[in-house]
PDB file of C-alpha atoms in Angstrom:
ATOM      1  CA  GLN Y   1       0.114   0.038  -0.005  1.00 59.00           C
ATOM      2  CA  GLN Y   2       1.429   3.376  -1.046  1.00 68.00           C
ATOM      3  CA  VAL Y   3      -0.719   5.630   0.987  1.00 80.00           C
ATOM      4  CA  HIS Y   4       0.084   5.779   4.658  1.00 83.00           C
ATOM      5  CA  THR Y   5      -2.904   4.822   7.043  1.00 86.00           C
ATOM      6  CA  CYS Y   6      -2.288   5.341  10.760  1.00 88.00           C
ATOM      7  CA  SER Y   7      -3.602   2.554  13.037  1.00 89.00           C
ATOM      8  CA  ARG Y   8      -2.800   1.259  16.482  1.00 89.00           C
ATOM      9  CA  ALA Y   9      -1.364  -1.886  15.092  1.00 89.00           C
ATOM     10  CA  THR Y  10       1.045  -0.059  12.826  1.00 87.00           C
ATOM     11  CA  CYS Y  11       2.305   3.336  13.798  1.00 88.00           C
ATOM     12  CA  LEU Y  12       0.008   5.041  16.400  1.00 92.00           C
ATOM     13  CA  ARG Y  13       1.892   5.329  19.753  1.00 92.00           C
ATOM     14  CA  PHE Y  14       1.183   7.312  22.997  1.00 92.00           C
ATOM     15  CA  ASN Y  15       3.425  10.187  23.515  1.00 91.00           C
ATOM     16  CA  ARG Y  16       4.457  11.475  27.002  1.00 91.00           C
ATOM     17  CA  HIS Y  17       1.245  13.572  27.191  1.00 92.00           C
ATOM     18  CA  GLY Y  18      -0.962  10.514  26.693  1.00 91.00           C
ATOM     19  CA  GLN Y  19      -1.979  11.395  23.145  1.00 92.00           C
ATOM     20  CA  LEU Y  20      -1.991   8.935  20.271  1.00 92.00           C
ATOM     21  CA  VAL Y  21       0.465  10.200  17.577  1.00 93.00           C
ATOM     22  CA  CYS Y  22       1.936   8.671  14.532  1.00 91.00           C
ATOM     23  CA  LYS Y  23       5.558   7.404  15.055  1.00 88.00           C
ATOM     24  CA  ARG Y  24       6.268   8.425  11.320  1.00 83.00           C
ATOM     25  CA  GLN Y  25       4.960  11.869  11.847  1.00 83.00           C
ATOM     26  CA  ALA Y  26       2.089  11.635   9.371  1.00 84.00           C
ATOM     27  CA  PRO Y  27       0.500  13.564   7.916  1.00 87.00           C
ATOM     28  CA  TRP Y  28       3.391  15.317   6.244  1.00 82.00           C
ATOM     29  CA  GLN Y  29       3.662  18.971   5.444  1.00 83.00           C
ATOM     30  CA  LEU Y  30       2.467  19.749   1.966  1.00 85.00           C
ATOM     31  CA  SER Y  31       4.821  21.582  -0.510  1.00 82.00           C
ATOM     32  CA  LEU Y  32       4.189  22.281  -4.073  1.00 85.00           C
ATOM     33  CA  VAL Y  33       7.880  22.813  -4.872  1.00 85.00           C
ATOM     34  CA  ASP Y  34      11.109  21.396  -3.480  1.00 80.00           C
ATOM     35  CA  ILE Y  35      12.464  23.615  -0.726  1.00 80.00           C
ATOM     36  CA  ILE Y  36      15.689  23.850   1.314  1.00 79.00           C
ATOM     37  CA  ASP Y  37      15.541  26.508   4.051  1.00 80.00           C
ATOM     38  CA  GLU Y  38      18.337  28.435   5.793  1.00 81.00           C
ATOM     39  CA  HIS Y  39      18.699  25.639   8.417  1.00 77.00           C
ATOM     40  CA  GLY Y  40      19.225  22.902   5.875  1.00 72.00           C
ATOM     41  CA  THR Y  41      15.690  21.338   6.263  1.00 74.00           C
ATOM     42  CA  TRP Y  42      14.480  19.770   3.008  1.00 75.00           C
ATOM     43  CA  SER Y  43      10.917  19.653   1.972  1.00 76.00           C
ATOM     44  CA  PRO Y  44      10.278  17.769  -1.203  1.00 77.00           C
ATOM     45  CA  ASN Y  45       7.386  18.269  -3.601  1.00 79.00           C
ATOM     46  CA  LEU Y  46       4.459  16.676  -1.647  1.00 80.00           C
ATOM     47  CA  THR Y  47       0.866  17.214  -2.886  1.00 83.00           C
ATOM     48  CA  TYR Y  48      -0.727  14.483  -0.676  1.00 83.00           C
ATOM     49  CA  ALA Y  49      -0.295  14.525   3.120  1.00 84.00           C
ATOM     50  CA  PHE Y  50      -0.361  10.703   3.581  1.00 84.00           C
ATOM     51  CA  LEU Y  51       1.997   9.796   0.702  1.00 78.00           C
ATOM     52  CA  ASN Y  52       5.642  10.189   1.551  1.00 72.00           C
ATOM     53  CA  ASN Y  53       8.298  11.610  -0.808  1.00 69.00           C
ATOM     54  CA  TYR Y  54       8.937   8.936  -3.285  1.00 67.00           C
ATOM     55  CA  CYS Y  55      10.664   8.565  -6.534  1.00 69.00           C
ATOM     56  CA  PRO Y  56       8.465   7.191  -9.373  1.00 70.00           C
ATOM     57  CA  ALA Y  57      11.461   5.332 -11.085  1.00 74.00           C
ATOM     58  CA  ILE Y  58      12.309   3.482  -7.869  1.00 72.00           C
ATOM     59  CA  THR Y  59       8.697   2.697  -7.142  1.00 71.00           C
ATOM     60  CA  THR Y  60       8.098   1.387 -10.661  1.00 75.00           C
ATOM     61  CA  THR Y  61      11.358  -0.717 -10.714  1.00 76.00           C
ATOM     62  CA  LEU Y  62      11.233  -2.170  -7.301  1.00 73.00           C
ATOM     63  CA  CYS Y  63       7.433  -2.365  -7.044  1.00 72.00           C
ATOM     64  CA  CYS Y  64       7.590  -0.632  -3.634  1.00 69.00           C
ATOM     65  CA  ASN Y  65       7.635   2.863  -2.110  1.00 62.00           C
ATOM     66  CA  ASN Y  66      11.070   4.185  -0.866  1.00 67.00           C
ATOM     67  CA  ASN Y  67      11.572   7.344   0.859  1.00 66.00           C
ATOM     68  CA  ILE Y  68      13.942   9.815  -0.710  1.00 69.00           C
ATOM     69  CA  LYS Y  69      16.027  11.782   1.840  1.00 67.00           C
ATOM     70  CA  LEU Y  70      18.864  14.176   1.546  1.00 65.00           C
ATOM     71  CA  THR Y  71      21.397  13.737   4.286  1.00 66.00           C
ATOM     72  CA  ASN Y  72      23.640  16.100   6.132  1.00 66.00           C
ATOM     73  CA  GLY Y  73      27.220  15.347   7.349  1.00 67.00           C
ATOM     74  CA  SER Y  74      26.278  13.502  10.511  1.00 73.00           C
ATOM     75  CA  GLU Y  75      23.556  11.440   9.007  1.00 73.00           C
ATOM     76  CA  THR Y  76      25.744  10.534   6.154  1.00 75.00           C
ATOM     77  CA  LYS Y  77      28.542   9.437   8.499  1.00 79.00           C
ATOM     78  CA  ASP Y  78      26.049   7.431  10.644  1.00 80.00           C
ATOM     79  CA  ALA Y  79      24.562   5.666   7.601  1.00 79.00           C
ATOM     80  CA  ALA Y  80      28.075   4.969   6.225  1.00 81.00           C
ATOM     81  CA  TRP Y  81      29.165   3.465   9.586  1.00 81.00           C
ATOM     82  CA  TYR Y  82      26.166   1.259   9.881  1.00 80.00           C
ATOM     83  CA  LEU Y  83      26.390  -0.011   6.226  1.00 78.00           C
ATOM     84  CA  THR Y  84      30.011  -0.615   6.474  1.00 80.00           C
ATOM     85  CA  GLY Y  85      29.674  -2.626   9.584  1.00 76.00           C
ATOM     86  CA  TYR Y  86      26.723  -4.509   8.231  1.00 72.00           C
ATOM     87  CA  SER Y  87      28.263  -5.342   4.836  1.00 73.00           C
ATOM     88  CA  THR Y  88      31.753  -6.390   6.140  1.00 73.00           C
ATOM     89  CA  LYS Y  89      30.245  -8.326   9.096  1.00 70.00           C
ATOM     90  CA  LYS Y  90      32.733  -7.114  11.701  1.00 67.00           C
ATOM     91  CA  GLN Y  91      34.439  -9.758  13.725  1.00 67.00           C
ATOM     92  CA  ASN Y  92      33.154 -10.761  17.224  1.00 68.00           C
ATOM     93  CA  LYS Y  93      35.336 -11.603  20.124  1.00 65.00           C
ATOM     94  CA  ASN Y  94      35.260 -15.329  19.548  1.00 65.00           C
ATOM     95  CA  ASP Y  95      35.746 -15.439  15.791  1.00 69.00           C
ATOM     96  CA  ASN Y  96      39.414 -16.274  15.995  1.00 74.00           C
ATOM     97  CA  VAL Y  97      39.095 -19.336  18.358  1.00 77.00           C
ATOM     98  CA  SER Y  98      39.572 -21.863  15.525  1.00 77.00           C
ATOM     99  CA  ALA Y  99      42.829 -20.011  14.687  1.00 79.00           C
ATOM    100  CA  PHE Y 100      44.055 -20.177  18.277  1.00 77.00           C
ATOM    101  CA  MET Y 101      43.198 -23.962  18.307  1.00 78.00           C
ATOM    102  CA  ALA Y 102      44.978 -24.560  14.975  1.00 82.00           C
ATOM    103  CA  ASN Y 103      48.200 -22.832  16.315  1.00 81.00           C
ATOM    104  CA  THR Y 104      48.033 -24.902  19.510  1.00 81.00           C
ATOM    105  CA  LEU Y 105      47.579 -28.122  17.591  1.00 80.00           C
ATOM    106  CA  LEU Y 106      50.556 -27.243  15.426  1.00 81.00           C
ATOM    107  CA  TYR Y 107      52.734 -26.472  18.443  1.00 78.00           C
ATOM    108  CA  HIS Y 108      51.523 -29.685  20.143  1.00 75.00           C
ATOM    109  CA  GLN Y 109      52.324 -31.815  17.191  1.00 76.00           C
ATOM    110  CA  GLY Y 110      55.775 -30.262  16.665  1.00 76.00           C
ATOM    111  CA  TYR Y 111      57.026 -30.108  20.295  1.00 73.00           C
ATOM    112  CA  LEU Y 112      55.301 -33.051  22.069  1.00 68.00           C
ATOM    113  CA  SER Y 113      55.501 -35.764  19.578  1.00 64.00           C
ATOM    114  CA  HIS Y 114      57.876 -37.770  21.959  1.00 66.00           C
ATOM    115  CA  LEU Y 115      54.830 -38.711  24.108  1.00 63.00           C
ATOM    116  CA  ASP Y 116      53.621 -42.282  23.821  1.00 69.00           C
ATOM    117  CA  GLY Y 117      50.044 -43.285  24.239  1.00 71.00           C
ATOM    118  CA  THR Y 118      46.853 -41.567  23.426  1.00 71.00           C
ATOM    119  CA  LEU Y 119      46.094 -40.442  26.963  1.00 71.00           C
ATOM    120  CA  ASN Y 120      49.602 -39.020  27.505  1.00 75.00           C
ATOM    121  CA  HIS Y 121      49.365 -37.207  24.162  1.00 73.00           C
ATOM    122  CA  ASN Y 122      45.779 -35.746  24.526  1.00 79.00           C
ATOM    123  CA  CYS Y 123      45.975 -34.469  28.053  1.00 80.00           C
ATOM    124  CA  PRO Y 124      48.643 -31.808  27.169  1.00 80.00           C
ATOM    125  CA  LEU Y 125      46.692 -31.103  24.003  1.00 80.00           C
ATOM    126  CA  LEU Y 126      43.568 -30.240  26.026  1.00 83.00           C
ATOM    127  CA  PHE Y 127      45.638 -28.226  28.392  1.00 83.00           C
ATOM    128  CA  HIS Y 128      47.291 -26.233  25.736  1.00 81.00           C
ATOM    129  CA  CYS Y 129      43.970 -25.573  23.926  1.00 81.00           C
ATOM    130  CA  GLN Y 130      42.384 -24.328  27.096  1.00 82.00           C
ATOM    131  CA  HIS Y 131      45.395 -22.132  27.906  1.00 81.00           C
ATOM    132  CA  ALA Y 132      45.257 -20.583  24.298  1.00 80.00           C
ATOM    133  CA  ILE Y 133      41.597 -19.656  24.797  1.00 79.00           C
ATOM    134  CA  ASN Y 134      42.119 -18.399  28.218  1.00 77.00           C
ATOM    135  CA  TRP Y 135      45.092 -16.308  27.043  1.00 76.00           C
ATOM    136  CA  GLU Y 136      42.902 -14.460  24.461  1.00 75.00           C
ATOM    137  CA  MET Y 137      39.743 -14.234  26.793  1.00 72.00           C
ATOM    138  CA  GLU Y 138      38.656 -10.705  27.849  1.00 73.00           C
ATOM    139  CA  MET Y 139      38.139 -10.370  31.514  1.00 72.00           C
ATOM    140  CA  SER Y 140      36.062  -7.938  33.427  1.00 77.00           C
ATOM    141  CA  GLY Y 141      37.382  -5.746  36.178  1.00 80.00           C
ATOM    142  CA  PRO Y 142      35.667  -7.609  39.095  1.00 80.00           C
ATOM    143  CA  GLN Y 143      36.947 -10.930  37.599  1.00 78.00           C
ATOM    144  CA  VAL Y 144      40.442  -9.675  37.381  1.00 80.00           C
ATOM    145  CA  MET Y 145      40.159  -8.471  40.975  1.00 81.00           C
ATOM    146  CA  ALA Y 146      38.825 -11.746  42.076  1.00 81.00           C
ATOM    147  CA  TYR Y 147      41.839 -13.586  40.607  1.00 78.00           C
ATOM    148  CA  LEU Y 148      44.383 -11.162  42.113  1.00 84.00           C
ATOM    149  CA  MET Y 149      42.884 -11.523  45.579  1.00 84.00           C
ATOM    150  CA  ASN Y 150      42.851 -15.370  45.134  1.00 81.00           C
ATOM    151  CA  TRP Y 151      39.107 -15.449  45.784  1.00 78.00           C
ATOM    152  CA  ARG Y 152      37.200 -18.447  44.726  1.00 72.00           C
ATOM    153  CA  ASP Y 153      35.521 -18.469  41.233  1.00 69.00           C
ATOM    154  CA  ILE Y 154      32.230 -20.275  42.388  1.00 65.00           C
ATOM    155  CA  ILE Y 155      29.946 -19.218  45.221  1.00 64.00           C
ATOM    156  CA  CYS Y 156      28.229 -22.299  46.584  1.00 65.00           C
ATOM    157  CA  LEU Y 157      25.053 -21.372  48.379  1.00 68.00           C
ATOM    158  CA  HIS Y 158      24.015 -25.040  49.163  1.00 70.00           C
ATOM    159  CA  HIS Y 159      26.032 -28.033  50.028  1.00 70.00           C
ATOM    160  CA  TYR Y 160      24.536 -31.386  49.294  1.00 70.00           C
ATOM    161  CA  THR Y 161      25.424 -34.403  51.414  1.00 66.00           C
TER     162      THR Y 161
END
């Protein structure tokens, strides 16, 4: 639907004064020409108050209504920051765990190949993997303080006998 229709299910919300208002600020201000005022506020050609500013070419090509908006410096920066982070899928803290494990395995195979038996070989491997992950782990201030003070990690509220 191209024409905006306000309803409780879509856009009507209570403001701080208890009045129902459209969260998209409809109806929009009418304007017969495109205007940019001295404060940089842009008002496109708008002849119907419940049809947002649209581009007929985009509407026809994509079969949907898309807003057209001129952006100022800060809005452009914010949009570029969001789109860059979204498109590049920035790394999370735990994305490199497999690389740490691979390096640990290479070290383990190169320097501890003299151990005989599966159990004697795998126990140091598990220790090295756990050590590699802990080495790269981010720790909170209270957690660091607890380790420095040699406090216990776990608080047991109940003891079962």
